[in-house]
PDB file of C-alpha atoms in Angstrom:
ATOM      1  CA  MET A   1     -27.529   7.667   6.764  1.00 49.00           C
ATOM      2  CA  THR A   2     -27.950   3.933   6.337  1.00 48.00           C
ATOM      3  CA  ASP A   3     -25.050   1.753   7.465  1.00 49.00           C
ATOM      4  CA  PRO A   4     -23.036   0.699   5.664  1.00 61.00           C
ATOM      5  CA  GLU A   5     -23.334   3.145   2.793  1.00 79.00           C
ATOM      6  CA  ARG A   6     -21.406   2.402  -0.387  1.00 92.00           C
ATOM      7  CA  ASP A   7     -18.231   4.463  -0.693  1.00 94.00           C
ATOM      8  CA  GLU A   8     -19.541   6.202  -3.793  1.00 93.00           C
ATOM      9  CA  GLU A   9     -22.724   7.190  -1.959  1.00 94.00           C
ATOM     10  CA  LEU A  10     -20.660   8.561   0.934  1.00 94.00           C
ATOM     11  CA  VAL A  11     -18.706  10.674  -1.547  1.00 95.00           C
ATOM     12  CA  ARG A  12     -21.977  12.016  -2.960  1.00 94.00           C
ATOM     13  CA  LEU A  13     -23.277  12.790   0.527  1.00 95.00           C
ATOM     14  CA  TYR A  14     -20.071  14.587   1.509  1.00 95.00           C
ATOM     15  CA  LEU A  15     -20.100  16.693  -1.635  1.00 94.00           C
ATOM     16  CA  ALA A  16     -23.714  17.554  -0.838  1.00 95.00           C
ATOM     17  CA  GLY A  17     -22.629  18.947   2.541  1.00 94.00           C
ATOM     18  CA  ASP A  18     -22.668  15.945   4.889  1.00 95.00           C
ATOM     19  CA  GLU A  19     -19.304  16.246   6.654  1.00 93.00           C
ATOM     20  CA  HIS A  20     -19.933  13.068   8.662  1.00 95.00           C
ATOM     21  CA  ALA A  21     -19.760  11.090   5.415  1.00 95.00           C
ATOM     22  CA  PHE A  22     -16.095  12.017   5.043  1.00 95.00           C
ATOM     23  CA  SER A  23     -15.369  10.823   8.593  1.00 95.00           C
ATOM     24  CA  VAL A  24     -16.988   7.491   7.742  1.00 95.00           C
ATOM     25  CA  LEU A  25     -14.786   7.151   4.659  1.00 95.00           C
ATOM     26  CA  VAL A  26     -11.657   7.855   6.697  1.00 96.00           C
ATOM     27  CA  GLU A  27     -12.619   5.429   9.436  1.00 96.00           C
ATOM     28  CA  ARG A  28     -13.498   2.745   6.898  1.00 96.00           C
ATOM     29  CA  HIS A  29     -10.234   2.991   4.942  1.00 96.00           C
ATOM     30  CA  GLN A  30      -7.585   4.232   7.383  1.00 96.00           C
ATOM     31  CA  THR A  31      -6.205   0.749   8.128  1.00 95.00           C
ATOM     32  CA  ARG A  32      -5.981  -0.128   4.441  1.00 94.00           C
ATOM     33  CA  VAL A  33      -4.220   3.152   3.604  1.00 96.00           C
ATOM     34  CA  PHE A  34      -1.752   2.827   6.486  1.00 96.00           C
ATOM     35  CA  ASN A  35      -0.930  -0.791   5.614  1.00 95.00           C
ATOM     36  CA  VAL A  36      -0.197   0.060   1.993  1.00 95.00           C
ATOM     37  CA  ALA A  37       2.044   2.938   3.061  1.00 96.00           C
ATOM     38  CA  LEU A  38       3.821   0.835   5.684  1.00 95.00           C
ATOM     39  CA  ARG A  39       4.660  -1.940   3.235  1.00 94.00           C
ATOM     40  CA  VAL A  40       5.820   0.498   0.576  1.00 95.00           C
ATOM     41  CA  LEU A  41       7.825   2.769   2.877  1.00 95.00           C
ATOM     42  CA  GLY A  42       8.935   0.318   5.577  1.00 93.00           C
ATOM     43  CA  ASP A  43       8.859   2.942   8.322  1.00 94.00           C
ATOM     44  CA  PRO A  44       5.836   3.462  10.615  1.00 95.00           C
ATOM     45  CA  ASP A  45       6.429   7.216  10.988  1.00 95.00           C
ATOM     46  CA  ASP A  46       6.703   7.700   7.235  1.00 96.00           C
ATOM     47  CA  ALA A  47       3.639   5.497   6.770  1.00 96.00           C
ATOM     48  CA  ARG A  48       1.627   7.655   9.171  1.00 96.00           C
ATOM     49  CA  ASP A  49       2.760  10.779   7.301  1.00 96.00           C
ATOM     50  CA  ALA A  50       1.829   9.216   3.962  1.00 97.00           C
ATOM     51  CA  ALA A  51      -1.581   8.139   5.285  1.00 97.00           C
ATOM     52  CA  GLN A  52      -2.252  11.626   6.624  1.00 97.00           C
ATOM     53  CA  ASP A  53      -1.178  13.157   3.305  1.00 97.00           C
ATOM     54  CA  ALA A  54      -3.387  10.693   1.442  1.00 97.00           C
ATOM     55  CA  PHE A  55      -6.473  11.666   3.419  1.00 96.00           C
ATOM     56  CA  LEU A  56      -5.693  15.375   3.037  1.00 96.00           C
ATOM     57  CA  SER A  57      -5.381  14.816  -0.709  1.00 96.00           C
ATOM     58  CA  MET A  58      -8.632  12.880  -0.627  1.00 95.00           C
ATOM     59  CA  LEU A  59     -10.318  15.810   1.112  1.00 93.00           C
ATOM     60  CA  ARG A  60      -8.982  18.285  -1.459  1.00 94.00           C
ATOM     61  CA  LYS A  61      -9.666  16.124  -4.528  1.00 93.00           C
ATOM     62  CA  LEU A  62     -12.885  14.349  -3.637  1.00 93.00           C
ATOM     63  CA  SER A  63     -14.836  16.589  -5.992  1.00 91.00           C
ATOM     64  CA  GLN A  64     -12.669  15.200  -8.827  1.00 90.00           C
ATOM     65  CA  PHE A  65     -13.815  11.632  -8.165  1.00 91.00           C
ATOM     66  CA  ARG A  66     -16.083  10.817 -11.099  1.00 85.00           C
ATOM     67  CA  GLY A  67     -16.926   7.215 -10.308  1.00 84.00           C
ATOM     68  CA  ASP A  68     -15.272   5.913 -13.486  1.00 84.00           C
ATOM     69  CA  SER A  69     -13.597   3.302 -11.273  1.00 87.00           C
ATOM     70  CA  ALA A  70     -14.256   2.037  -7.757  1.00 91.00           C
ATOM     71  CA  PHE A  71     -13.582   4.468  -4.928  1.00 94.00           C
ATOM     72  CA  THR A  72     -10.983   2.078  -3.472  1.00 94.00           C
ATOM     73  CA  THR A  73      -9.100   2.135  -6.793  1.00 95.00           C
ATOM     74  CA  TRP A  74      -9.049   5.920  -6.691  1.00 95.00           C
ATOM     75  CA  LEU A  75      -7.979   5.916  -3.030  1.00 96.00           C
ATOM     76  CA  HIS A  76      -5.172   3.429  -3.735  1.00 96.00           C
ATOM     77  CA  ARG A  77      -3.899   5.789  -6.438  1.00 95.00           C
ATOM     78  CA  VAL A  78      -3.949   8.716  -3.994  1.00 96.00           C
ATOM     79  CA  THR A  79      -2.128   6.607  -1.378  1.00 97.00           C
ATOM     80  CA  VAL A  80       0.542   5.394  -3.801  1.00 97.00           C
ATOM     81  CA  ASN A  81       1.150   8.987  -4.927  1.00 96.00           C
ATOM     82  CA  SER A  82       1.601  10.051  -1.293  1.00 97.00           C
ATOM     83  CA  CYS A  83       4.135   7.247  -0.848  1.00 96.00           C
ATOM     84  CA  TYR A  84       6.011   8.322  -3.965  1.00 95.00           C
ATOM     85  CA  ASP A  85       6.156  11.891  -2.582  1.00 95.00           C
ATOM     86  CA  ILE A  86       7.854  10.631   0.580  1.00 94.00           C
ATOM     87  CA  LEU A  87      10.224   8.399  -1.406  1.00 93.00           C
ATOM     88  CA  ARG A  88      11.244  11.437  -3.479  1.00 91.00           C
ATOM     89  CA  LYS A  89      11.903  13.397  -0.272  1.00 89.00           C
ATOM     90  CA  ARG A  90      14.063  10.549   0.990  1.00 83.00           C
ATOM     91  CA  ARG A  91      16.193  10.646  -2.139  1.00 81.00           C
ATOM     92  CA  ARG A  92      16.850  14.337  -1.575  1.00 77.00           C
ATOM     93  CA  GLN A  93      18.081  13.685   1.973  1.00 64.00           C
ATOM     94  CA  PRO A  94      21.877  13.300   2.301  1.00 54.00           C
ATOM     95  CA  VAL A  95      21.641  10.715   5.095  1.00 44.00           C
ATOM     96  CA  LEU A  96      21.551   7.144   3.824  1.00 43.00           C
ATOM     97  CA  ARG A  97      18.647   5.041   5.059  1.00 45.00           C
ATOM     98  CA  LEU A  98      19.964   1.516   5.569  1.00 41.00           C
ATOM     99  CA  ILE A  99      18.074  -1.697   6.170  1.00 41.00           C
ATOM    100  CA  ALA A 100      18.754  -2.943   9.700  1.00 41.00           C
ATOM    101  CA  ASP A 101      21.438  -5.632  10.072  1.00 43.00           C
ATOM    102  CA  GLU A 102      20.485  -8.967  11.564  1.00 41.00           C
ATOM    103  CA  ASP A 103      22.000  -7.900  14.897  1.00 46.00           C
ATOM    104  CA  ASP A 104      19.860  -4.754  15.009  1.00 45.00           C
ATOM    105  CA  PRO A 105      16.350  -4.698  16.482  1.00 43.00           C
ATOM    106  CA  ALA A 106      13.701  -5.661  13.943  1.00 40.00           C
ATOM    107  CA  PRO A 107      11.649  -2.746  12.616  1.00 40.00           C
ATOM    108  CA  ASP A 108       8.109  -2.363  13.877  1.00 43.00           C
ATOM    109  CA  ILE A 109       5.978  -3.683  11.021  1.00 38.00           C
ATOM    110  CA  GLY A 110       2.799  -4.258  12.935  1.00 42.00           C
ATOM    111  CA  PRO A 111       1.361  -7.253  14.747  1.00 42.00           C
ATOM    112  CA  PRO A 112       2.623 -10.690  13.753  1.00 38.00           C
ATOM    113  CA  LEU A 113       0.384 -13.279  12.188  1.00 37.00           C
ATOM    114  CA  PRO A 114      -1.578 -15.034  14.932  1.00 43.00           C
ATOM    115  CA  ASP A 115      -0.340 -18.484  15.964  1.00 37.00           C
ATOM    116  CA  HIS A 116       2.269 -18.718  13.216  1.00 36.00           C
ATOM    117  CA  ALA A 117       5.693 -17.886  14.640  1.00 36.00           C
ATOM    118  CA  ASP A 118       7.584 -19.000  11.539  1.00 42.00           C
ATOM    119  CA  ALA A 119       5.302 -16.977   9.314  1.00 42.00           C
ATOM    120  CA  ALA A 120       5.840 -13.922  11.522  1.00 40.00           C
ATOM    121  CA  VAL A 121       9.614 -14.243  11.109  1.00 41.00           C
ATOM    122  CA  ASP A 122       9.122 -14.614   7.365  1.00 53.00           C
ATOM    123  CA  SER A 123       6.945 -11.497   7.411  1.00 61.00           C
ATOM    124  CA  ILE A 124       9.743  -9.472   9.039  1.00 63.00           C
ATOM    125  CA  ASP A 125      12.212 -10.808   6.478  1.00 75.00           C
ATOM    126  CA  VAL A 126       9.881  -9.867   3.626  1.00 79.00           C
ATOM    127  CA  ALA A 127       9.292  -6.374   5.055  1.00 84.00           C
ATOM    128  CA  ARG A 128      13.053  -5.811   5.110  1.00 86.00           C
ATOM    129  CA  ALA A 129      13.563  -7.293   1.664  1.00 88.00           C
ATOM    130  CA  LEU A 130      10.780  -5.150   0.190  1.00 91.00           C
ATOM    131  CA  GLN A 131      12.804  -2.054   1.052  1.00 91.00           C
ATOM    132  CA  VAL A 132      15.762  -3.059  -1.126  1.00 91.00           C
ATOM    133  CA  ILE A 133      13.905  -3.906  -4.339  1.00 93.00           C
ATOM    134  CA  PRO A 134      13.060  -1.195  -6.913  1.00 94.00           C
ATOM    135  CA  GLU A 135      10.145   1.041  -5.951  1.00 94.00           C
ATOM    136  CA  GLU A 136       8.015   0.155  -8.983  1.00 93.00           C
ATOM    137  CA  TYR A 137       8.241  -3.547  -8.107  1.00 95.00           C
ATOM    138  CA  ARG A 138       7.636  -2.886  -4.412  1.00 95.00           C
ATOM    139  CA  VAL A 139       4.475  -0.864  -4.991  1.00 96.00           C
ATOM    140  CA  THR A 140       3.102  -3.418  -7.450  1.00 96.00           C
ATOM    141  CA  LEU A 141       3.821  -6.348  -5.109  1.00 95.00           C
ATOM    142  CA  VAL A 142       2.147  -4.588  -2.189  1.00 94.00           C
ATOM    143  CA  LEU A 143      -0.980  -3.993  -4.253  1.00 96.00           C
ATOM    144  CA  ALA A 144      -0.979  -7.529  -5.692  1.00 95.00           C
ATOM    145  CA  ASP A 145       0.205  -9.699  -2.810  1.00 91.00           C
ATOM    146  CA  VAL A 146      -0.794  -7.709   0.278  1.00 88.00           C
ATOM    147  CA  GLN A 147      -3.937  -5.945  -0.893  1.00 91.00           C
ATOM    148  CA  ASP A 148      -4.992  -8.814  -3.198  1.00 92.00           C
ATOM    149  CA  LEU A 149      -6.007  -6.431  -5.964  1.00 95.00           C
ATOM    150  CA  PRO A 150      -6.629  -7.953  -9.390  1.00 96.00           C
ATOM    151  CA  TYR A 151      -4.115  -7.008 -12.074  1.00 97.00           C
ATOM    152  CA  GLU A 152      -6.723  -4.963 -13.941  1.00 96.00           C
ATOM    153  CA  GLU A 153      -7.346  -2.778 -10.876  1.00 96.00           C
ATOM    154  CA  ILE A 154      -3.624  -2.372 -10.215  1.00 97.00           C
ATOM    155  CA  ALA A 155      -3.246  -1.220 -13.808  1.00 97.00           C
ATOM    156  CA  ARG A 156      -5.872   1.466 -13.166  1.00 95.00           C
ATOM    157  CA  VAL A 157      -4.233   2.503  -9.889  1.00 95.00           C
ATOM    158  CA  LEU A 158      -0.783   2.849 -11.475  1.00 96.00           C
ATOM    159  CA  ASP A 159      -2.039   4.001 -14.880  1.00 94.00           C
ATOM    160  CA  VAL A 160      -0.034   1.353 -16.737  1.00 96.00           C
ATOM    161  CA  PRO A 161      -1.038  -1.544 -19.038  1.00 97.00           C
ATOM    162  CA  VAL A 162      -2.037  -4.864 -17.454  1.00 97.00           C
ATOM    163  CA  GLY A 163       0.965  -6.476 -19.149  1.00 97.00           C
ATOM    164  CA  THR A 164       3.255  -4.066 -17.303  1.00 97.00           C
ATOM    165  CA  VAL A 165       1.634  -5.027 -14.001  1.00 97.00           C
ATOM    166  CA  LYS A 166       2.163  -8.728 -14.701  1.00 97.00           C
ATOM    167  CA  SER A 167       5.792  -8.107 -15.630  1.00 96.00           C
ATOM    168  CA  ARG A 168       6.446  -6.046 -12.491  1.00 96.00           C
ATOM    169  CA  VAL A 169       4.833  -8.659 -10.263  1.00 96.00           C
ATOM    170  CA  HIS A 170       6.925 -11.425 -11.835  1.00 95.00           C
ATOM    171  CA  ARG A 171      10.185  -9.473 -11.701  1.00 95.00           C
ATOM    172  CA  GLY A 172       9.349  -8.120  -8.260  1.00 94.00           C
ATOM    173  CA  ARG A 173       8.852 -11.599  -6.845  1.00 93.00           C
ATOM    174  CA  ILE A 174      12.185 -12.699  -8.279  1.00 93.00           C
ATOM    175  CA  ALA A 175      13.897  -9.592  -6.852  1.00 92.00           C
ATOM    176  CA  LEU A 176      12.203 -10.163  -3.487  1.00 91.00           C
ATOM    177  CA  ALA A 177      13.321 -13.805  -3.385  1.00 91.00           C
ATOM    178  CA  ARG A 178      16.893 -12.773  -4.154  1.00 90.00           C
ATOM    179  CA  ALA A 179      16.783 -10.032  -1.516  1.00 90.00           C
ATOM    180  CA  MET A 180      15.662 -12.650   0.996  1.00 88.00           C
ATOM    181  CA  GLY A 181      18.563 -14.887   0.011  1.00 84.00           C
ATOM    182  CA  LEU A 182      16.405 -17.720  -1.263  1.00 79.00           C
ATOM    183  CA  ALA A 183      18.319 -20.385  -3.133  1.00 49.00           C
ATOM    184  CA  GLU A 184      15.926 -20.353  -6.068  1.00 51.00           C
ATOM    185  CA  PRO A 185      15.412 -16.790  -7.393  1.00 46.00           C
ATOM    186  CA  SER A 186      12.219 -17.773  -9.219  1.00 46.00           C
ATOM    187  CA  ARG A 187      10.624 -19.149  -6.059  1.00 47.00           C
ATOM    188  CA  GLU A 188       7.966 -16.966  -4.491  1.00 50.00           C
ATOM    189  CA  PRO A 189       8.050 -16.124  -0.767  1.00 51.00           C
ATOM    190  CA  SER A 190       6.411 -18.686   1.466  1.00 47.00           C
ATOM    191  CA  PRO A 191       2.615 -18.357   1.647  1.00 45.00           C
ATOM    192  CA  GLY A 192       2.631 -16.816   5.127  1.00 45.00           C
ATOM    193  CA  ALA A 193       5.506 -14.449   4.435  1.00 52.00           C
ATOM    194  CA  LEU A 194       3.516 -11.606   2.913  1.00 59.00           C
ATOM    195  CA  PRO A 195       0.080 -11.722   4.558  1.00 53.00           C
ATOM    196  CA  SER A 196      -2.764 -10.306   2.554  1.00 58.00           C
ATOM    197  CA  GLU A 197      -5.187  -7.790   4.040  1.00 55.00           C
ATOM    198  CA  ARG A 198      -7.879 -10.428   4.532  1.00 52.00           C
ATOM    199  CA  GLU A 199      -5.531 -12.593   6.596  1.00 51.00           C
ATOM    200  CA  ARG A 200      -4.762  -9.824   9.086  1.00 48.00           C
TER     201      ARG A 200
END
């Protein structure tokens, strides 16, 4: 196997009987999948469960991948669905899950941005605020502002029109700003507040 193989070629190799190809796919995408789940769910344990579920779903459904879109688009869809499954389970639980107060220890949201203390604080604030905005906005913002996916790809991941994606991003940013207590609801979070995947 040449390195690196394209994702689509790894899928073909796995379906042809090369089990190592699946391991390469998991290793290549596990950080991306976990980060999406962590931002959507806000809890590292839930994020690990969602990531594990996503890769199990990937294993079961890989034969259904037709290559109509990029493999990463398909994998994002699988990951988002795993997150939605956990969010549905949460809603069925009688115990309320509350965002930590300012006096409580900050949740573990991963390593801070290097050499930017203020941005790291902003990142914690954004992670908390993400958990109080509607799920459809939260998922769309994570894909747009953390994963840096173009609107067209997000539309394919979520199976909605591009116009819906744009609307959710706009409304989500306003909701996020309000949740963070910013004076101007239309203002977007500071540039370092929601680090994209390439910045980490």
